[in-house]
Amino acid sequence: MEYSPVCHSLYAPWSSPVKKKLLLLSIMFFIWVYMLYSCVGYCSTMPSLVVEGYRGKETGSGLGKRTESGGGGGGGRTDLVSRLLAKPQPWEDIESDYEEPSSIRTAASRDLLNNELDTDWDEQHQQQRAPEPSAMSSFSNGSGSKKLPQAIIIGVKKGGTRALLEFLRVHPDIRAVGAEPHFFDRNYDNGLEWYRDLMPKTLEGQITMEKTPSYFVTREAPARISAMSRDTKLIVVVRDPVTRAISDYTQTLSKKPDIPSFESLTFKNRTTGLIDTSWSAIQIGIYAKHLDNWLQYFPMDQILFVSGERLISDPAGELGRVQDFLGLKRIITDKHFYFNQTKGFPCLKKAEGSSKPHCLGKTKGRTHPNIDPEVVQRLRDFYRPFNMKFYQMTGHNFGWD
């Protein structure tokens, strides 16, 4: 090869060993910067990929599609990344022990006898510790994911909703939160993500449920639940409205023994016999009136009415209807129940997550006070036309008259 002055001039500056090392280090540095840049770009796309996968799963599973607030795009991914980096607020998934609180508010007005006295301990605790939803709870992991409920027990108070929920939790395809969220009546401003974060994790094919009996009589609840999902299945446990009213009063009496008598609260004027429908214990039992409100947003075939009386006399039969309504295999049968003679209602032979028999707490099955038979008859006469209307609307005679 001929000697070339040009080649020599190009090669000479890099012939020094020190300069060769500098060149090698420079190349390695640029490679490292490129790999770091590529990794950051890939990692920044991960939250959106996971969320899209989660949304796809949630849309394709359960009892129907759910509409959720918030859209996609870069803004959503940026918001999600910031939430992932934020420190989540503490929260406990409180399992109700089915006991009523020992203390209540001390105000003595009739308004307190309506709704304020019906505040359970678990509800108070939830409101005190309202959580910011953790973004990590919104998408799938190895142990399932949190979803908005596909079925809700919406009522009624003192009808047997707690018993129904505990019976249903025996089913392996049902996951339900123990405490009453009161989202659609008291905590709606907290948003759907807050509500979702209260729910237990479910696997593919499992149903998420909750129960809050006051929804049935809350004017805004039907529209709010419909806005979450029009496919939500609704369950209402109903009971003889006279017996239900007495049971409601008995619960209040156990918390505040100095309240007026049942008879004096029942009437606006005892002499004329005019029933006071402003008292919630009376108002809740006008089922036809409340059902009218729900039918503005949900078709009748999306609402199941469970008999509180049959839930005691034939729990397996009523649970069979509920399982059919939810599209589940009939797994809960007679073998799961035994009748507790002391309490006067059925108990589970084996509760969820336990090998021991389980009955509801001491606050369930309280002895009712003696009520003047004349007052009871006045109430039966008052409820009769509403009951007849309710029978017609539901196509089922509950036999309360």
Short mmCIF file of C-alpha atoms in Angstrom, two decimals:
data_model
loop_
_atom_site.label_atom_id
_atom_site.label_comp_id
_atom_site.label_asym_id
_atom_site.label_seq_id
_atom_site.Cartn_x
_atom_site.Cartn_y
_atom_site.Cartn_z
CA MET A 1 0.00 0.00 0.00
CA GLU A 2 1.34 3.42 -0.91
CA TYR A 3 1.91 5.91 1.80
CA SER A 4 -0.78 8.60 1.72
CA PRO A 5 -0.20 11.92 3.44
CA VAL A 6 -3.97 12.46 3.65
CA CYS A 7 -4.61 9.20 5.51
CA HIS A 8 -1.69 9.89 7.78
CA SER A 9 -3.09 13.30 8.66
CA LEU A 10 -6.49 11.76 9.61
CA TYR A 11 -5.08 8.88 11.60
CA ALA A 12 -2.33 10.71 13.42
CA PRO A 13 -4.55 12.70 15.88
CA TRP A 14 -6.15 9.48 17.19
CA SER A 15 -3.03 7.35 17.35
CA SER A 16 -2.36 8.36 20.94
CA PRO A 17 -3.56 5.70 23.49
CA VAL A 18 -5.10 8.41 25.68
CA LYS A 19 -7.12 9.77 22.81
CA LYS A 20 -8.31 6.26 21.92
CA LYS A 21 -9.64 5.83 25.46
CA LEU A 22 -11.43 9.17 25.28
CA LEU A 23 -13.08 8.14 22.04
CA LEU A 24 -14.23 4.84 23.56
CA LEU A 25 -15.63 6.55 26.67
CA SER A 26 -17.48 9.06 24.50
CA ILE A 27 -19.11 6.26 22.51
CA MET A 28 -20.12 4.42 25.71
CA PHE A 29 -21.55 7.63 27.16
CA PHE A 30 -23.74 8.26 24.11
CA ILE A 31 -24.94 4.63 24.17
CA TRP A 32 -25.85 4.97 27.88
CA VAL A 33 -27.74 8.23 27.25
CA TYR A 34 -29.65 6.62 24.39
CA MET A 35 -30.63 3.59 26.51
CA LEU A 36 -31.77 5.83 29.38
CA TYR A 37 -33.86 7.93 27.01
CA SER A 38 -35.46 4.81 25.51
CA CYS A 39 -36.26 3.36 28.97
CA VAL A 40 -37.89 6.59 30.18
CA GLY A 41 -39.99 6.79 27.04
CA TYR A 42 -41.18 3.19 27.45
CA CYS A 43 -41.93 3.49 31.17
CA SER A 44 -43.95 6.66 30.64
CA THR A 45 -46.41 4.69 28.52
CA MET A 46 -47.00 1.93 31.09
CA PRO A 47 -49.86 3.53 33.13
CA SER A 48 -51.94 4.18 30.03
CA LEU A 49 -51.41 0.63 28.80
CA VAL A 50 -52.50 -0.82 32.13
CA VAL A 51 -55.53 1.43 32.40
CA GLU A 52 -56.60 0.63 28.86
CA GLY A 53 -56.33 -3.08 29.65
CA TYR A 54 -58.31 -2.60 32.84
CA ARG A 55 -61.03 -0.65 31.07
CA GLY A 56 -61.25 -3.33 28.45
CA LYS A 57 -61.69 -6.01 31.09
CA GLU A 58 -64.24 -4.03 33.04
CA THR A 59 -66.29 -3.29 29.95
CA GLY A 60 -66.37 -6.91 28.91
CA SER A 61 -67.15 -8.52 32.25
CA GLY A 62 -69.91 -8.51 34.85
CA LEU A 63 -73.55 -7.87 34.24
CA GLY A 64 -73.21 -5.02 31.77
CA LYS A 65 -71.15 -2.04 30.61
CA ARG A 66 -70.51 0.80 33.02
CA THR A 67 -70.03 4.42 32.07
CA GLU A 68 -67.21 6.18 33.86
CA SER A 69 -66.30 9.82 34.13
CA GLY A 70 -63.05 11.07 32.61
CA GLY A 71 -61.59 10.60 29.15
CA GLY A 72 -58.41 9.28 27.61
CA GLY A 73 -55.56 11.12 26.03
CA GLY A 74 -52.28 12.53 27.28
CA GLY A 75 -53.92 14.65 29.99
CA GLY A 76 -55.43 11.53 31.61
CA ARG A 77 -52.06 9.75 31.55
CA THR A 78 -50.33 12.75 33.12
CA ASP A 79 -52.97 12.88 35.86
CA LEU A 80 -52.62 9.16 36.53
CA VAL A 81 -48.82 9.39 36.80
CA SER A 82 -49.16 12.22 39.33
CA ARG A 83 -51.64 10.15 41.34
CA LEU A 84 -49.34 7.16 41.30
CA LEU A 85 -46.53 9.28 42.70
CA ALA A 86 -48.76 10.83 45.36
CA LYS A 87 -48.90 9.26 48.80
CA PRO A 88 -52.29 7.55 49.24
CA GLN A 89 -54.49 8.37 52.20
CA PRO A 90 -54.96 5.66 54.83
CA TRP A 91 -58.19 3.64 54.67
CA GLU A 92 -59.60 0.57 56.29
CA ASP A 93 -62.14 -1.68 54.65
CA ILE A 94 -64.46 -1.86 57.63
CA GLU A 95 -66.42 -5.05 58.06
CA SER A 96 -69.64 -4.39 59.95
CA ASP A 97 -70.08 -6.38 63.14
CA TYR A 98 -73.83 -5.87 62.73
CA GLU A 99 -74.09 -4.08 66.07
CA GLU A 100 -75.85 -0.74 66.44
CA PRO A 101 -73.95 2.16 68.04
CA SER A 102 -74.45 2.67 71.76
CA SER A 103 -74.57 6.44 71.49
CA ILE A 104 -76.55 8.78 69.25
CA ARG A 105 -77.11 12.49 68.86
CA THR A 106 -78.97 13.99 71.78
CA ALA A 107 -81.26 16.48 69.99
CA ALA A 108 -84.90 15.75 70.72
CA SER A 109 -86.65 17.05 67.60
CA ARG A 110 -88.93 14.95 65.39
CA ASP A 111 -86.46 15.43 62.53
CA LEU A 112 -83.91 13.40 64.46
CA LEU A 113 -86.43 10.62 64.76
CA ASN A 114 -86.57 10.46 60.97
CA ASN A 115 -83.10 9.98 59.54
CA GLU A 116 -80.47 11.28 61.93
CA LEU A 117 -80.95 8.48 64.46
CA ASP A 118 -80.30 5.87 61.82
CA THR A 119 -76.55 6.41 61.68
CA ASP A 120 -74.57 3.21 62.06
CA TRP A 121 -71.10 3.13 63.55
CA ASP A 122 -69.52 1.96 60.32
CA GLU A 123 -71.12 4.84 58.40
CA GLN A 124 -69.80 7.41 60.89
CA HIS A 125 -66.36 5.88 60.65
CA GLN A 126 -66.41 5.99 56.86
CA GLN A 127 -67.42 9.64 56.76
CA GLN A 128 -64.67 10.58 59.20
CA ARG A 129 -62.06 8.82 57.07
CA ALA A 130 -63.24 9.51 53.54
CA PRO A 131 -60.30 8.35 51.43
CA GLU A 132 -58.66 9.67 48.33
CA PRO A 133 -58.80 6.76 45.91
CA SER A 134 -55.51 5.06 45.24
CA ALA A 135 -54.84 4.79 41.52
CA MET A 136 -53.28 1.38 42.03
CA SER A 137 -56.66 0.03 43.18
CA SER A 138 -58.20 0.93 39.83
CA PHE A 139 -56.52 -1.66 37.68
CA SER A 140 -55.96 -5.36 37.72
CA ASN A 141 -53.28 -7.24 39.55
CA GLY A 142 -52.77 -10.85 40.52
CA SER A 143 -55.54 -10.80 43.15
CA GLY A 144 -58.29 -9.15 41.12
CA SER A 145 -59.42 -5.57 40.66
CA LYS A 146 -61.87 -3.14 42.22
CA LYS A 147 -64.99 -2.48 40.17
CA LEU A 148 -68.10 -0.39 40.55
CA PRO A 149 -70.98 -2.58 41.79
CA GLN A 150 -73.08 -4.39 39.21
CA ALA A 151 -75.83 -5.07 41.77
CA ILE A 152 -77.02 -3.02 44.76
CA ILE A 153 -79.41 -3.82 47.61
CA ILE A 154 -81.21 -0.47 47.75
CA GLY A 155 -83.74 -1.08 50.52
CA VAL A 156 -85.59 -1.11 52.70
CA LYS A 157 -84.49 -0.24 56.22
CA LYS A 158 -85.50 -2.92 58.76
CA GLY A 159 -86.67 -5.16 55.95
CA GLY A 160 -83.92 -7.77 56.18
CA THR A 161 -81.18 -6.25 54.01
CA ARG A 162 -78.34 -7.22 56.35
CA ALA A 163 -79.47 -10.84 56.47
CA LEU A 164 -79.76 -10.97 52.68
CA LEU A 165 -76.29 -9.52 52.17
CA GLU A 166 -74.67 -11.94 54.62
CA PHE A 167 -76.46 -14.90 53.04
CA LEU A 168 -75.33 -13.80 49.57
CA ARG A 169 -71.71 -13.49 50.63
CA VAL A 170 -71.61 -17.25 50.98
CA HIS A 171 -71.70 -17.45 47.18
CA PRO A 172 -68.18 -17.70 45.70
CA ASP A 173 -69.11 -15.44 42.78
CA ILE A 174 -70.31 -12.55 44.94
CA ARG A 175 -68.02 -10.06 46.64
CA ALA A 176 -69.63 -7.37 48.76
CA VAL A 177 -68.45 -4.57 51.02
CA GLY A 178 -69.65 -5.09 54.61
CA ALA A 179 -70.18 -1.47 55.63
CA GLU A 180 -72.89 0.65 54.02
CA PRO A 181 -71.18 3.16 51.68
CA HIS A 182 -74.11 5.62 51.55
CA PHE A 183 -72.57 6.93 48.34
CA PHE A 184 -75.70 7.82 46.37
CA ASP A 185 -77.36 9.64 49.27
CA ARG A 186 -74.67 11.14 51.53
CA ASN A 187 -71.25 10.85 49.89
CA TYR A 188 -71.99 11.47 46.21
CA ASP A 189 -69.72 14.51 46.04
CA ASN A 190 -66.72 12.27 46.76
CA GLY A 191 -66.95 10.89 43.21
CA LEU A 192 -67.02 7.46 41.58
CA GLU A 193 -63.33 6.76 42.18
CA TRP A 194 -63.86 7.18 45.92
CA TYR A 195 -66.83 4.82 45.68
CA ARG A 196 -64.91 2.25 43.64
CA ASP A 197 -62.07 2.28 46.15
CA LEU A 198 -64.47 1.09 48.88
CA MET A 199 -65.32 -2.05 46.92
CA PRO A 200 -63.58 -5.41 47.43
CA LYS A 201 -61.39 -6.81 44.67
CA THR A 202 -63.08 -9.26 42.32
CA LEU A 203 -61.86 -11.79 39.79
CA GLU A 204 -63.23 -12.25 36.28
CA GLY A 205 -66.84 -13.46 36.47
CA GLN A 206 -67.45 -12.34 40.08
CA ILE A 207 -70.10 -9.76 40.96
CA THR A 208 -69.41 -6.70 43.10
CA MET A 209 -72.26 -5.72 45.45
CA GLU A 210 -73.11 -3.26 48.19
CA LYS A 211 -76.17 -2.50 50.27
CA THR A 212 -77.50 0.80 51.57
CA PRO A 213 -81.21 0.59 52.49
CA SER A 214 -81.78 4.34 52.49
CA TYR A 215 -81.26 4.52 48.71
CA PHE A 216 -84.83 3.34 48.10
CA VAL A 217 -86.31 6.44 49.74
CA THR A 218 -83.68 8.92 48.47
CA ARG A 219 -85.10 11.08 45.69
CA GLU A 220 -81.79 11.54 43.87
CA ALA A 221 -80.55 7.95 44.10
CA PRO A 222 -82.22 6.47 40.96
CA ALA A 223 -80.80 9.15 38.63
CA ARG A 224 -77.35 8.88 40.20
CA ILE A 225 -77.18 5.09 39.95
CA SER A 226 -78.46 5.24 36.38
CA ALA A 227 -75.72 7.75 35.54
CA MET A 228 -73.15 5.26 36.86
CA SER A 229 -74.64 2.40 34.87
CA ARG A 230 -78.10 1.79 33.45
CA ASP A 231 -77.42 -1.94 33.67
CA THR A 232 -77.10 -1.98 37.47
CA LYS A 233 -79.36 -4.64 39.00
CA LEU A 234 -81.37 -3.50 42.00
CA ILE A 235 -82.67 -5.58 44.91
CA VAL A 236 -85.32 -4.37 47.36
CA VAL A 237 -86.14 -6.34 50.52
CA VAL A 238 -89.68 -5.40 51.56
CA ARG A 239 -91.63 -6.28 54.70
CA ASP A 240 -95.10 -5.68 56.08
CA PRO A 241 -94.97 -1.87 56.44
CA VAL A 242 -96.70 -1.93 59.85
CA THR A 243 -94.24 -4.45 61.30
CA ARG A 244 -91.40 -2.59 59.61
CA ALA A 245 -92.45 0.71 61.22
CA ILE A 246 -92.59 -0.89 64.68
CA SER A 247 -89.17 -2.46 64.14
CA ASP A 248 -87.81 0.91 63.02
CA TYR A 249 -89.17 2.54 66.19
CA THR A 250 -87.76 -0.29 68.33
CA GLN A 251 -84.26 0.36 66.95
CA THR A 252 -84.54 4.08 67.72
CA LEU A 253 -85.92 3.34 71.17
CA SER A 254 -82.91 1.15 71.96
CA LYS A 255 -80.65 4.14 71.30
CA LYS A 256 -82.76 6.83 72.93
CA PRO A 257 -85.15 5.44 75.55
CA ASP A 258 -86.71 8.85 76.29
CA ILE A 259 -88.32 9.36 72.86
CA PRO A 260 -92.11 9.76 72.67
CA SER A 261 -94.32 6.67 72.40
CA PHE A 262 -94.95 4.95 69.09
CA GLU A 263 -98.63 5.92 69.28
CA SER A 264 -97.93 9.64 69.75
CA LEU A 265 -95.46 9.69 66.85
CA THR A 266 -97.82 7.83 64.53
CA PHE A 267 -100.59 10.43 64.53
CA LYS A 268 -100.68 14.10 63.76
CA ASN A 269 -103.86 14.12 65.78
CA ARG A 270 -104.84 11.04 67.79
CA THR A 271 -108.47 12.16 68.02
CA THR A 272 -108.95 12.47 64.26
CA GLY A 273 -106.74 9.46 63.54
CA LEU A 274 -104.71 11.38 60.92
CA ILE A 275 -101.47 9.49 60.26
CA ASP A 276 -98.26 11.56 60.32
CA THR A 277 -96.54 10.62 57.06
CA SER A 278 -93.66 13.04 57.77
CA TRP A 279 -92.28 10.52 60.28
CA SER A 280 -89.80 8.37 58.35
CA ALA A 281 -90.90 5.19 60.13
CA ILE A 282 -94.29 5.65 58.44
CA GLN A 283 -93.07 7.16 55.18
CA ILE A 284 -90.63 4.37 54.27
CA GLY A 285 -93.47 1.82 54.16
CA ILE A 286 -95.32 3.65 51.37
CA TYR A 287 -93.46 1.45 48.87
CA ALA A 288 -95.54 2.30 45.81
CA LYS A 289 -94.67 5.99 46.10
CA HIS A 290 -90.93 5.33 46.22
CA LEU A 291 -91.05 2.71 43.47
CA ASP A 292 -92.62 5.27 41.12
CA ASN A 293 -89.43 7.30 41.37
CA TRP A 294 -87.22 4.32 40.48
CA LEU A 295 -89.31 3.35 37.48
CA GLN A 296 -88.47 6.69 35.88
CA TYR A 297 -84.91 5.39 35.43
CA PHE A 298 -85.00 1.57 35.57
CA PRO A 299 -87.33 -1.01 33.99
CA MET A 300 -89.24 -3.29 36.34
CA ASP A 301 -87.37 -6.39 35.14
CA GLN A 302 -84.16 -4.85 36.48
CA ILE A 303 -85.53 -4.67 40.03
CA LEU A 304 -86.03 -7.73 42.24
CA PHE A 305 -88.32 -7.58 45.26
CA VAL A 306 -87.42 -9.97 48.06
CA SER A 307 -89.98 -10.78 50.76
CA GLY A 308 -88.60 -10.10 54.22
CA GLU A 309 -91.09 -12.60 55.65
CA ARG A 310 -90.04 -15.36 53.23
CA LEU A 311 -86.40 -14.56 53.92
CA ILE A 312 -87.18 -15.86 57.43
CA SER A 313 -89.57 -18.71 56.62
CA ASP A 314 -87.80 -19.94 53.45
CA PRO A 315 -84.36 -18.36 53.11
CA ALA A 316 -83.12 -20.86 50.54
CA GLY A 317 -86.16 -20.22 48.33
CA GLU A 318 -85.66 -16.44 48.35
CA LEU A 319 -81.91 -16.83 47.84
CA GLY A 320 -82.66 -19.04 44.84
CA ARG A 321 -84.65 -16.21 43.25
CA VAL A 322 -81.84 -13.74 43.94
CA GLN A 323 -79.20 -16.01 42.44
CA ASP A 324 -81.35 -16.47 39.32
CA PHE A 325 -81.83 -12.71 39.08
CA LEU A 326 -78.07 -12.15 39.24
CA GLY A 327 -77.44 -14.82 36.62
CA LEU A 328 -75.54 -17.05 39.04
CA LYS A 329 -75.60 -20.77 39.65
CA ARG A 330 -77.80 -21.78 42.61
CA ILE A 331 -75.10 -22.64 45.11
CA ILE A 332 -76.75 -21.30 48.30
CA THR A 333 -79.36 -23.90 49.30
CA ASP A 334 -81.11 -25.34 52.37
CA LYS A 335 -77.87 -26.97 53.50
CA HIS A 336 -76.44 -23.54 54.34
CA PHE A 337 -79.11 -22.62 56.94
CA TYR A 338 -80.45 -23.64 60.31
CA PHE A 339 -83.26 -21.98 62.26
CA ASN A 340 -82.32 -20.30 65.53
CA GLN A 341 -85.28 -20.75 67.88
CA THR A 342 -84.04 -18.10 70.31
CA LYS A 343 -83.67 -15.35 67.73
CA GLY A 344 -86.59 -16.50 65.62
CA PHE A 345 -84.82 -16.36 62.27
CA PRO A 346 -82.43 -18.47 60.18
CA CYS A 347 -78.68 -18.41 60.63
CA LEU A 348 -75.81 -19.55 58.45
CA LYS A 349 -74.22 -22.88 59.24
CA LYS A 350 -70.97 -21.51 57.84
CA ALA A 351 -70.31 -17.84 57.22
CA GLU A 352 -67.96 -16.42 54.62
CA GLY A 353 -64.35 -17.16 55.55
CA SER A 354 -65.32 -19.16 58.63
CA SER A 355 -66.07 -22.75 59.53
CA LYS A 356 -68.31 -21.74 62.45
CA PRO A 357 -72.08 -21.10 62.48
CA HIS A 358 -73.00 -17.45 62.20
CA CYS A 359 -76.06 -15.48 63.30
CA LEU A 360 -76.58 -11.76 63.00
CA GLY A 361 -75.77 -9.68 66.08
CA LYS A 362 -77.83 -9.11 69.19
CA THR A 363 -79.39 -5.97 67.67
CA LYS A 364 -81.23 -8.17 65.17
CA GLY A 365 -84.40 -9.80 66.44
CA ARG A 366 -85.12 -7.30 69.20
CA THR A 367 -88.35 -7.77 71.12
CA HIS A 368 -90.90 -5.21 69.93
CA PRO A 369 -92.76 -3.08 72.47
CA ASN A 370 -96.48 -3.66 72.96
CA ILE A 371 -98.41 -1.35 70.65
CA ASP A 372 -102.07 -0.44 71.13
CA PRO A 373 -104.03 -2.82 68.83
CA GLU A 374 -106.23 0.08 67.72
CA VAL A 375 -103.15 1.95 66.48
CA VAL A 376 -101.94 -1.13 64.62
CA GLN A 377 -105.33 -1.47 62.94
CA ARG A 378 -105.35 2.22 61.99
CA LEU A 379 -101.96 1.73 60.36
CA ARG A 380 -103.13 -1.35 58.48
CA ASP A 381 -106.08 0.61 57.11
CA PHE A 382 -103.76 3.44 56.14
CA TYR A 383 -101.28 1.20 54.26
CA ARG A 384 -103.87 -1.03 52.54
CA PRO A 385 -104.41 1.10 49.37
CA PHE A 386 -100.67 1.66 49.03
CA ASN A 387 -100.04 -2.06 49.42
CA MET A 388 -102.63 -2.87 46.74
CA LYS A 389 -100.95 -0.42 44.38
CA PHE A 390 -97.56 -1.96 45.15
CA TYR A 391 -98.88 -5.47 44.45
CA GLN A 392 -100.15 -4.28 41.06
CA MET A 393 -96.88 -2.57 40.18
CA THR A 394 -94.70 -5.56 41.06
CA GLY A 395 -97.12 -8.30 39.98
CA HIS A 396 -96.67 -10.00 43.35
CA ASN A 397 -99.01 -10.21 46.35
CA PHE A 398 -96.92 -10.14 49.52
CA GLY A 399 -99.90 -11.00 51.71
CA TRP A 400 -99.67 -8.16 54.19
CA ASP A 401 -103.46 -7.71 54.44
#
